[in-house]
DNA sequence: TATCATTTGTTCGTATGTATT
DNA sequence: AAATACATACGAACAAATGAT
């Protein structure tokens, strides 16, 4: 006896094919659950299971009272992390703010960000990167929400060892950029970075703060900056929704 | 009138708290749906909605006939793309195979891969990277499934312009590595790479081929290799499940 | 503005299928 | 073979958000 595929899998497959073929175009409204119920001759529950499956795949979005729609993909922003904090570029461009804002503005869009500064014990992975004792050490934390055209685009949290940045303007909750800004003016120059990128589903908190549609994974980009002696100066953790970002690197093959 | 949260949200929140606190440890079995039904005094349907919510967040896995379990995270493999195909490292290590296999083997694990070679019209994004006419041009495609200790770990598909690699050993379906291998022996030397990383939910096909648990997003890593004249020689698209990979880069701040 | 029809969201109950122990 | 536990599927009702009247 061949293991037969569940009805709602078959229905999902059928609808997915229509989406792939373009018979259902991005932004287009699907038939109502009632209509699908009669068309496939199944219960509404089964229709909802099929729609849920496609929603999990990131192909659909639904709205109470309106309907279900084929998900629209918008043009992702490209972040080139090979040059994002380079000193030469920074000087050449005379950037007042940070290079992220410059990249966005240069693209004809309007960036802005909200900043919150606090002093806290670092999470374990940050403490490890900064060679700090997670139980005892303190870090200055700058939590930013970055917006493009009023839409939240990314979370960017920076951690500095408290002992390093004590009595610097970094404690002030202004819109201060990192490399050419306060960190450098305090004599702390990052000469290299170590970046680690992981991929996971967002937390409930991240879903709310970034207004994420269902089934939108995030890339977590952790950048550790080191000075010329190899001492870690800063960890920046950027949370990038998968539907609105491309991470880019230029690499030499030497 | 305060908008009240649905029962199944509250139940999911309660269980999530237990997981976060460690009251429910990774790998541990949850109470059965029947037990949760009586404990929370809701229908089994509502319990399943709550469990589904946590499954979507990547916190649970369930298995028919066995139960639901707190998802276990295993140690992810770290891929350093800054050195993964560097020529100096390749020569220094006398790698016969590719550096990926070396990195895995050096970690005490057993790598192997399945390779399939074909000649096809390239997908649009690959054609664009290779400066090819998507409608007319042909590419030699090497599709690999990479395994670590018999478990599938990543998909790696390489595309070469057919005109470039005609009559080279690259057409043979052997386990050939890229930089020190066939490509270089054919006089095609990659001197720099342009990498683009995107994040999305896997397709049904990828879920099957990589045996992905529910709600496991993937990173899609697209590397384009150029020769010294700036001509693109190869596009490699690697599909990395989020639960078993860390992508790493070392960056200079000059 | 207020009401009503439409449409998805939430929740109940019940039964049967299928994989595991 | 039987018991257990999750998966699939039916039917029904009300809640909440939306859009049109």
Coordinates of C-alpha atoms (C1' of nucleotides) in Angstrom, one line a residue:
Chain A
X1 CA 0.0 0.0 0.0
X2 CA 1.6 3.2 -1.2
X3 CA 1.7 5.9 1.5
X4 CA -0.8 8.4 0.1
X5 CA -0.1 12.1 0.4
X6 CA -2.5 14.1 2.6
X7 CA -5.2 16.1 0.9
X8 CA -3.8 19.4 2.2
X9 CA -0.4 18.6 0.8
X10 CA -1.9 18.1 -2.6
X11 CA -3.9 21.3 -2.3
X12 CA -0.8 23.2 -1.3
X13 CA 1.2 21.7 -4.2
X14 CA -1.5 22.7 -6.6
X15 CA -1.6 26.3 -5.4
X16 CA 2.2 26.4 -5.3
X17 CA 2.3 25.4 -8.9
X18 CA -0.1 28.2 -9.8
X19 CA 2.2 30.6 -8.0
X20 CA 5.3 29.3 -9.7
X21 CA 3.7 29.4 -13.1
X22 CA 2.5 32.9 -12.5
X23 CA -1.1 32.0 -12.7
X24 CA -1.2 33.5 -9.3
X25 CA 0.9 36.6 -9.4
X26 CA 2.6 38.4 -6.5
X27 CA 0.2 40.6 -4.7
X28 CA -2.8 38.8 -6.2
X29 CA -5.7 37.7 -3.9
X30 CA -6.4 34.1 -3.6
X31 CA -9.9 32.7 -3.7
X32 CA -11.5 32.8 -0.3
X33 CA -11.3 29.9 2.0
X34 CA -15.0 29.3 1.3
X35 CA -14.4 29.1 -2.4
X36 CA -11.4 26.8 -2.0
X37 CA -13.5 24.6 0.2
X38 CA -16.1 24.1 -2.5
X39 CA -13.5 23.9 -5.3
X40 CA -11.4 21.2 -3.7
X41 CA -14.4 19.6 -1.9
X42 CA -12.7 19.5 1.5
X43 CA -13.5 21.1 4.8
X44 CA -12.4 24.6 5.6
X45 CA -10.0 23.2 8.1
X46 CA -8.2 21.3 5.4
X47 CA -8.0 24.4 3.2
X48 CA -6.5 26.3 6.1
X49 CA -3.9 23.6 6.6
X50 CA -2.9 23.9 2.9
X51 CA -2.7 27.7 3.2
X52 CA -0.7 27.5 6.4
X53 CA 1.8 25.2 4.7
X54 CA 2.3 27.8 1.9
X55 CA 2.5 30.6 4.5
X56 CA 5.3 28.7 6.3
X57 CA 7.1 28.5 3.0
X58 CA 6.9 32.3 2.8
X59 CA 4.8 32.2 -0.3
X60 CA 1.6 33.6 1.1
X61 CA 0.4 36.3 3.5
X62 CA -3.1 36.6 4.9
X63 CA -5.0 39.4 6.6
X64 CA -8.1 39.0 8.7
X65 CA -11.2 40.4 7.0
X66 CA -9.4 40.8 3.7
X67 CA -8.1 37.5 2.3
X68 CA -4.9 35.6 1.5
X69 CA -2.4 37.0 -1.0
X70 CA 0.6 35.9 -2.9
X71 CA 3.5 37.4 -1.1
X72 CA 5.3 40.3 -2.8
X73 CA 9.0 40.5 -2.8
X74 CA 10.5 43.9 -2.6
X75 CA 14.0 44.9 -3.7
X76 CA 16.4 44.0 -1.0
X77 CA 19.1 46.5 0.2
X78 CA 22.6 45.4 -0.4
X79 CA 25.1 45.8 2.5
X80 CA 28.7 45.4 1.5
X81 CA 30.4 44.4 4.7
X82 CA 33.9 44.5 3.1
X83 CA 33.8 48.3 2.9
X84 CA 31.1 49.2 5.4
X85 CA 33.5 50.5 8.0
X86 CA 36.7 50.9 6.0
X87 CA 38.7 53.9 7.2
X88 CA 39.8 55.0 3.7
X89 CA 36.3 55.1 2.4
X90 CA 35.1 56.8 5.4
X91 CA 37.6 59.7 5.0
X92 CA 37.1 59.9 1.3
X93 CA 33.4 60.3 1.7
X94 CA 33.5 62.8 4.5
X95 CA 30.7 61.0 6.2
X96 CA 29.2 62.8 9.1
X97 CA 27.0 59.9 10.1
X98 CA 27.7 56.3 9.5
X99 CA 28.3 54.6 6.2
X100 CA 25.1 52.6 6.4
X101 CA 23.1 55.8 6.3
X102 CA 25.2 57.1 3.5
X103 CA 24.6 53.9 1.5
X104 CA 20.9 54.2 1.9
X105 CA 20.8 57.9 1.2
X106 CA 22.9 57.4 -1.9
X107 CA 20.2 55.0 -3.0
X108 CA 17.6 57.8 -2.9
X109 CA 16.0 56.5 0.3
X110 CA 15.6 58.1 3.6
X111 CA 17.4 56.5 6.5
X112 CA 17.0 57.2 10.2
X113 CA 17.6 55.3 13.4
X114 CA 16.6 55.2 17.0
X115 CA 19.3 54.8 19.6
X116 CA 19.2 53.6 23.2
X117 CA 22.3 53.4 25.4
X118 CA 22.6 51.4 28.5
X119 CA 25.2 49.6 30.7
X120 CA 24.6 45.9 31.1
X121 CA 26.2 42.6 31.6
X122 CA 26.9 41.2 28.1
X123 CA 25.3 38.0 26.8
X124 CA 27.6 35.0 26.8
X125 CA 28.6 35.1 23.1
X126 CA 29.5 38.8 23.3
X127 CA 31.5 38.2 26.5
X128 CA 33.5 35.5 24.8
X129 CA 34.3 37.7 21.8
X130 CA 35.4 40.5 24.0
X131 CA 37.4 38.3 26.4
X132 CA 35.3 39.4 29.3
X133 CA 34.0 37.5 32.3
X134 CA 30.3 37.2 31.5
X135 CA 29.4 37.1 35.2
X136 CA 31.3 40.1 36.3
X137 CA 32.2 42.5 33.4
X138 CA 30.0 45.3 32.2
X139 CA 29.5 46.6 28.7
X140 CA 28.2 49.8 27.2
X141 CA 25.4 48.8 24.9
X142 CA 24.1 50.9 22.1
X143 CA 20.8 49.4 20.7
X144 CA 19.7 50.8 17.4
X145 CA 16.7 50.3 15.2
X146 CA 17.5 51.3 11.7
X147 CA 14.7 52.5 9.4
X148 CA 14.5 53.0 5.7
X149 CA 11.7 55.2 4.5
X150 CA 10.0 54.9 7.9
X151 CA 10.0 51.1 7.7
X152 CA 12.2 49.2 10.2
X153 CA 15.0 47.4 8.4
X154 CA 17.4 46.1 10.9
X155 CA 18.4 45.9 14.5
X156 CA 22.0 46.9 15.3
X157 CA 23.3 46.4 18.9
X158 CA 26.9 47.4 19.7
X159 CA 28.7 46.2 22.8
X160 CA 31.8 48.0 24.2
X161 CA 33.8 46.9 27.2
X162 CA 32.8 49.4 29.9
X163 CA 36.4 49.8 31.1
X164 CA 37.5 51.0 27.6
X165 CA 34.9 53.6 26.9
X166 CA 34.4 55.1 30.3
X167 CA 34.2 58.9 30.2
X168 CA 33.9 59.0 26.4
X169 CA 31.0 60.6 24.4
X170 CA 30.0 57.0 23.6
X171 CA 27.8 57.0 26.6
X172 CA 25.7 59.8 25.2
X173 CA 22.6 58.6 23.4
X174 CA 23.2 60.5 20.3
X175 CA 23.3 59.3 16.7
X176 CA 27.0 58.5 16.7
X177 CA 28.7 56.4 14.1
X178 CA 31.3 53.9 15.0
X179 CA 34.6 53.9 13.1
X180 CA 35.3 57.5 12.3
X181 CA 33.3 58.7 15.2
X182 CA 33.6 58.3 18.9
X183 CA 35.5 55.1 19.1
X184 CA 38.3 56.6 17.0
X185 CA 38.3 59.9 18.8
X186 CA 38.8 58.0 22.1
X187 CA 42.0 56.6 20.6
X188 CA 40.4 53.2 19.9
X189 CA 41.0 52.3 16.3
X190 CA 39.7 49.1 14.8
X191 CA 42.1 47.7 12.2
X192 CA 40.3 44.4 11.4
X193 CA 37.0 42.6 11.9
X194 CA 35.9 39.1 12.4
X195 CA 32.4 38.5 11.1
X196 CA 30.1 35.5 11.9
X197 CA 26.8 35.1 10.2
X198 CA 24.1 32.7 11.5
X199 CA 20.6 32.1 10.2
X200 CA 17.6 31.4 12.3
X201 CA 13.9 32.1 12.8
X202 CA 13.2 35.4 14.6
X203 CA 12.1 35.7 18.2
X204 CA 8.6 37.1 19.0
X205 CA 10.4 40.3 20.1
X206 CA 12.2 40.6 16.8
X207 CA 9.0 39.9 14.9
X208 CA 7.3 42.8 16.7
X209 CA 10.2 45.3 16.5
X210 CA 10.9 44.6 12.8
X211 CA 7.2 44.1 11.8
X212 CA 8.1 40.8 10.1
X213 CA 5.6 38.9 8.0
X214 CA 5.1 35.2 8.9
X215 CA 8.0 32.9 8.1
X216 CA 10.6 35.6 7.6
X217 CA 14.0 34.2 8.7
X218 CA 16.7 36.6 9.9
X219 CA 20.5 36.6 9.4
X220 CA 22.3 37.5 12.6
X221 CA 25.6 39.2 11.7
X222 CA 28.1 39.5 14.5
X223 CA 31.1 41.7 13.9
X224 CA 34.0 41.9 16.3
X225 CA 36.4 44.8 15.8
X226 CA 40.1 44.5 17.0
X227 CA 42.8 47.1 17.4
X228 CA 46.3 46.7 16.1
X229 CA 47.3 44.7 19.1
X230 CA 44.6 42.2 18.6
X231 CA 42.5 43.4 21.5
X232 CA 38.7 43.3 20.9
X233 CA 37.1 46.7 21.1
X234 CA 33.6 46.2 20.0
X235 CA 31.0 43.6 19.1
X236 CA 28.1 44.7 16.8
X237 CA 25.2 42.3 16.4
X238 CA 23.0 43.2 13.4
X239 CA 19.7 41.4 12.9
X240 CA 18.8 41.5 9.2
X241 CA 15.4 40.3 8.0
X242 CA 15.8 37.9 5.1
X243 CA 13.2 39.5 2.9
X244 CA 14.9 42.9 2.8
X245 CA 18.6 42.3 2.8
X246 CA 21.5 41.0 0.8
X247 CA 24.8 40.6 2.6
X248 CA 27.8 41.1 0.3
X249 CA 31.6 40.5 0.6
X250 CA 34.4 41.1 -1.8
X251 CA 37.2 38.5 -1.3
X252 CA 40.7 38.2 -2.7
X253 CA 41.8 34.7 -3.7
X254 CA 45.5 35.2 -2.8
Chain B
X1 CA -11.5 47.0 25.9
X2 CA -8.1 45.5 25.8
X3 CA -7.6 43.2 22.8
X4 CA -7.2 39.8 24.5
X5 CA -4.6 37.3 23.4
X6 CA -5.8 34.0 21.9
X7 CA -5.6 31.0 24.2
X8 CA -3.1 29.3 22.0
X9 CA -0.8 32.3 22.1
X10 CA -0.8 32.2 25.9
X11 CA -0.1 28.5 25.9
X12 CA 2.7 28.9 23.5
X13 CA 4.1 31.7 25.7
X14 CA 3.9 29.5 28.8
X15 CA 5.7 26.6 27.1
X16 CA 8.3 29.0 25.6
X17 CA 9.1 30.4 29.0
X18 CA 9.6 26.9 30.3
X19 CA 12.0 26.2 27.5
X20 CA 13.9 29.5 28.0
X21 CA 14.2 28.9 31.8
X22 CA 15.4 25.4 31.1
X23 CA 12.5 23.8 32.9
X24 CA 12.1 22.0 29.5
X25 CA 15.6 21.1 28.4
X26 CA 16.7 20.5 24.8
X27 CA 15.8 17.0 23.8
X28 CA 13.3 16.6 26.5
X29 CA 9.9 15.2 25.7
X30 CA 6.9 17.5 26.2
X31 CA 3.7 16.3 27.8
X32 CA 1.5 14.6 25.3
X33 CA -1.2 16.6 23.5
X34 CA -3.8 14.8 25.6
X35 CA -2.0 15.8 28.8
X36 CA -1.7 19.4 27.7
X37 CA -5.4 19.4 26.7
X38 CA -6.4 18.5 30.3
X39 CA -3.7 20.7 31.9
X40 CA -4.7 23.9 30.0
X41 CA -8.4 22.9 29.8
X42 CA -8.6 23.5 26.1
X43 CA -9.4 21.3 23.1
X44 CA -6.7 19.3 21.5
X45 CA -7.0 21.6 18.4
X46 CA -5.9 24.5 20.5
X47 CA -3.0 22.6 22.0
X48 CA -1.9 21.8 18.5
X49 CA -2.0 25.4 17.4
X50 CA 0.2 26.3 20.3
X51 CA 2.7 23.6 19.5
X52 CA 2.6 24.6 15.9
X53 CA 3.5 28.1 16.8
X54 CA 6.6 26.9 18.7
X55 CA 7.5 24.6 15.9
X56 CA 7.4 27.5 13.5
X57 CA 9.8 29.3 15.8
X58 CA 12.2 26.4 15.6
X59 CA 11.8 25.6 19.3
X60 CA 10.1 22.2 18.9
X61 CA 10.2 19.1 16.8
X62 CA 7.5 16.5 16.8
X63 CA 7.4 12.9 15.6
X64 CA 4.3 10.8 14.9
X65 CA 3.8 8.1 17.4
X66 CA 6.6 9.4 19.7
X67 CA 5.8 12.9 20.9
X68 CA 7.0 16.5 20.8
X69 CA 10.5 17.4 21.9
X70 CA 12.4 20.5 22.7
X71 CA 14.7 21.0 19.7
X72 CA 18.3 20.2 20.2
X73 CA 20.9 22.5 18.7
X74 CA 24.0 20.8 17.5
X75 CA 27.4 22.4 17.1
X76 CA 27.4 24.2 13.8
X77 CA 30.2 23.9 11.3
X78 CA 32.1 27.1 10.7
X79 CA 33.0 28.0 7.1
X80 CA 35.5 30.7 6.7
X81 CA 34.9 32.1 3.3
X82 CA 37.8 34.5 3.5
X83 CA 40.2 31.6 3.1
X84 CA 38.0 28.8 1.7
X85 CA 39.5 29.0 -1.7
X86 CA 42.7 31.0 -1.2
X87 CA 45.5 29.8 -3.4
X88 CA 48.3 30.2 -0.8
X89 CA 46.4 28.1 1.7
X90 CA 45.6 25.5 -0.9
X91 CA 49.3 25.1 -1.9
X92 CA 50.5 25.1 1.7
X93 CA 48.1 22.4 2.7
X94 CA 48.8 20.1 -0.3
X95 CA 45.1 19.5 -0.5
X96 CA 44.2 16.8 -2.9
X97 CA 40.4 17.4 -2.5
X98 CA 38.8 20.7 -1.7
X99 CA 39.3 22.8 1.3
X100 CA 35.9 22.2 2.6
X101 CA 36.6 18.5 2.9
X102 CA 39.9 19.4 4.6
X103 CA 38.2 21.6 7.1
X104 CA 35.7 19.0 8.0
X105 CA 38.3 16.2 8.2
X106 CA 40.6 18.4 10.3
X107 CA 37.7 18.6 12.7
X108 CA 37.6 14.9 13.2
X109 CA 34.5 14.4 11.1
X110 CA 34.0 12.4 7.9
X111 CA 33.2 14.4 4.8
X112 CA 32.0 13.1 1.5
X113 CA 30.0 14.4 -1.4
X114 CA 27.9 13.3 -4.4
X115 CA 28.5 15.0 -7.7
X116 CA 26.3 15.3 -10.7
X117 CA 27.4 17.1 -13.9
X118 CA 25.2 18.3 -16.6
X119 CA 25.0 21.0 -19.3
X120 CA 22.1 23.4 -18.9
X121 CA 20.8 26.8 -19.5
X122 CA 21.7 28.9 -16.4
X123 CA 19.1 30.5 -14.1
X124 CA 18.6 34.2 -14.5
X125 CA 20.8 35.3 -11.6
X126 CA 23.6 33.1 -12.6
X127 CA 23.5 34.3 -16.2
X128 CA 23.7 37.8 -15.0
X129 CA 26.7 37.2 -12.9
X130 CA 28.5 35.4 -15.7
X131 CA 27.5 38.1 -18.3
X132 CA 25.7 35.4 -20.3
X133 CA 22.5 35.6 -22.4
X134 CA 20.1 33.6 -20.2
X135 CA 18.1 32.5 -23.2
X136 CA 20.9 31.3 -25.4
X137 CA 24.0 30.5 -23.4
X138 CA 24.9 27.2 -21.9
X139 CA 26.7 26.4 -18.6
X140 CA 28.3 23.3 -17.3
X141 CA 26.7 22.6 -13.9
X142 CA 28.2 20.6 -11.1
X143 CA 25.6 19.8 -8.5
X144 CA 27.0 18.5 -5.2
X145 CA 25.4 17.3 -2.0
X146 CA 27.9 17.6 0.8
X147 CA 27.7 15.2 3.7
X148 CA 29.3 15.2 7.2
X149 CA 29.3 11.9 9.0
X150 CA 26.6 10.6 6.5
X151 CA 24.3 13.6 7.3
X152 CA 23.6 16.0 4.4
X153 CA 25.1 19.4 5.3
X154 CA 24.9 21.6 2.2
X155 CA 24.1 21.8 -1.4
X156 CA 26.8 23.3 -3.6
X157 CA 26.0 24.0 -7.3
X158 CA 28.7 25.4 -9.5
X159 CA 28.1 27.0 -12.9
X160 CA 30.8 27.4 -15.6
X161 CA 30.3 29.1 -19.0
X162 CA 30.3 26.1 -21.4
X163 CA 32.5 27.9 -23.8
X164 CA 35.2 28.3 -21.2
X165 CA 35.4 24.8 -20.0
X166 CA 34.7 22.8 -23.1
X167 CA 37.1 19.9 -23.5
X168 CA 38.4 20.1 -19.9
X169 CA 38.2 17.4 -17.2
X170 CA 35.6 19.5 -15.6
X171 CA 32.9 17.7 -17.6
X172 CA 33.8 14.4 -15.9
X173 CA 31.6 13.6 -12.9
X174 CA 34.5 13.0 -10.5
X175 CA 35.1 14.6 -7.2
X176 CA 37.1 17.5 -8.4
X177 CA 37.9 20.5 -6.4
X178 CA 37.7 24.0 -7.8
X179 CA 40.6 26.3 -7.3
X180 CA 43.7 24.1 -7.3
X181 CA 42.0 21.6 -9.5
X182 CA 40.5 21.5 -12.9
X183 CA 39.7 25.1 -13.3
X184 CA 43.3 26.2 -12.7
X185 CA 44.7 23.3 -14.8
X186 CA 42.7 24.6 -17.7
X187 CA 44.4 28.0 -17.3
X188 CA 41.5 29.6 -15.5
X189 CA 42.6 31.2 -12.3
X190 CA 40.3 33.0 -10.0
X191 CA 41.9 36.0 -8.4
X192 CA 38.9 37.5 -6.6
X193 CA 35.4 36.6 -5.5
X194 CA 32.2 38.5 -5.1
X195 CA 29.9 36.9 -2.5
X196 CA 26.2 37.6 -1.9
X197 CA 24.4 36.0 0.9
X198 CA 20.6 35.9 1.1
X199 CA 18.3 34.3 3.7
X200 CA 15.0 32.5 3.0
X201 CA 12.9 29.6 3.8
X202 CA 13.8 26.4 2.0
X203 CA 11.9 24.9 -0.9
X204 CA 10.2 21.6 -0.6
X205 CA 12.9 20.1 -2.7
X206 CA 15.6 21.5 -0.4
X207 CA 13.8 20.2 2.6
X208 CA 13.8 16.7 1.2
X209 CA 17.4 16.8 -0.1
X210 CA 18.8 18.2 3.2
X211 CA 16.4 16.4 5.5
X212 CA 15.5 19.7 7.2
X213 CA 13.4 19.9 10.4
X214 CA 10.4 22.2 10.2
X215 CA 11.2 25.9 10.2
X216 CA 14.8 25.6 9.4
X217 CA 15.8 28.6 7.2
X218 CA 18.7 28.5 4.8
X219 CA 21.4 30.9 3.8
X220 CA 22.0 31.0 0.1
X221 CA 25.6 31.9 -0.6
X222 CA 26.4 32.9 -4.2
X223 CA 30.1 33.2 -5.0
X224 CA 31.2 34.6 -8.3
X225 CA 34.9 34.0 -9.2
X226 CA 36.8 36.4 -11.6
X227 CA 40.1 36.1 -13.3
X228 CA 42.7 38.8 -13.4
X229 CA 41.0 40.6 -16.3
X230 CA 37.8 40.8 -14.4
X231 CA 36.0 38.1 -16.4
X232 CA 33.7 35.9 -14.4
X233 CA 34.7 32.3 -14.5
X234 CA 32.3 30.5 -12.2
X235 CA 29.3 31.0 -10.0
X236 CA 29.0 28.7 -7.0
X237 CA 25.7 28.6 -5.1
X238 CA 25.8 27.0 -1.7
X239 CA 22.7 26.3 0.2
X240 CA 23.4 26.2 3.9
X241 CA 20.8 25.1 6.5
X242 CA 20.7 27.6 9.3
X243 CA 20.8 25.0 12.1
X244 CA 24.2 23.5 11.1
X245 CA 26.3 26.4 9.8
X246 CA 28.1 29.5 10.7
X247 CA 29.4 31.7 7.9
X248 CA 32.6 33.5 8.7
X249 CA 34.6 36.3 7.1
X250 CA 37.8 38.1 8.2
X251 CA 37.8 41.7 7.1
X252 CA 40.5 44.4 7.1
X253 CA 39.4 47.9 8.1
X254 CA 41.8 49.7 5.8
Chain C
dT1 C1' -21.4 57.7 11.4
dA2 C1' -23.3 53.5 11.9
dT3 C1' -24.5 49.1 10.1
dC4 C1' -24.0 45.0 7.6
dA5 C1' -21.9 41.5 4.7
dT6 C1' -17.5 39.4 3.9
dT7 C1' -13.4 37.0 5.2
dT8 C1' -10.0 35.3 8.1
dG9 C1' -9.0 34.0 13.1
dT10 C1' -10.0 31.2 17.1
dT11 C1' -12.1 27.3 19.5
dC12 C1' -14.9 23.6 20.3
dG13 C1' -16.1 18.5 19.4
dT14 C1' -15.4 14.1 17.0
dA15 C1' -13.5 10.4 14.2
dT16 C1' -10.1 8.0 11.8
dG17 C1' -5.3 7.2 9.9
dT18 C1' -0.5 6.0 10.7
dA19 C1' 4.0 5.6 13.0
dT20 C1' 6.1 4.1 17.3
dT21 C1' 6.7 1.4 21.4
Chain D
dA1 C1' -1.2 -7.6 18.6
dA2 C1' -2.3 -3.8 21.4
dA3 C1' -1.7 0.6 23.3
dT4 C1' 0.1 5.1 22.7
dA5 C1' 0.6 9.5 20.4
dC6 C1' 0.9 12.5 16.7
dA7 C1' -1.4 13.5 11.9
dT8 C1' -5.3 14.2 9.0
dA9 C1' -10.0 15.4 8.3
dC10 C1' -14.8 16.4 9.0
dG11 C1' -18.4 19.8 10.9
dA12 C1' -19.9 23.8 13.6
dA13 C1' -19.9 28.2 15.9
dC14 C1' -18.5 32.7 17.2
dA15 C1' -14.8 36.6 17.3
dA16 C1' -12.5 40.2 15.0
dA17 C1' -11.0 43.0 11.2
dT18 C1' -12.2 44.9 6.8
dG19 C1' -14.7 47.2 3.2
dA20 C1' -18.9 48.7 1.3
dT21 C1' -23.5 50.5 2.1

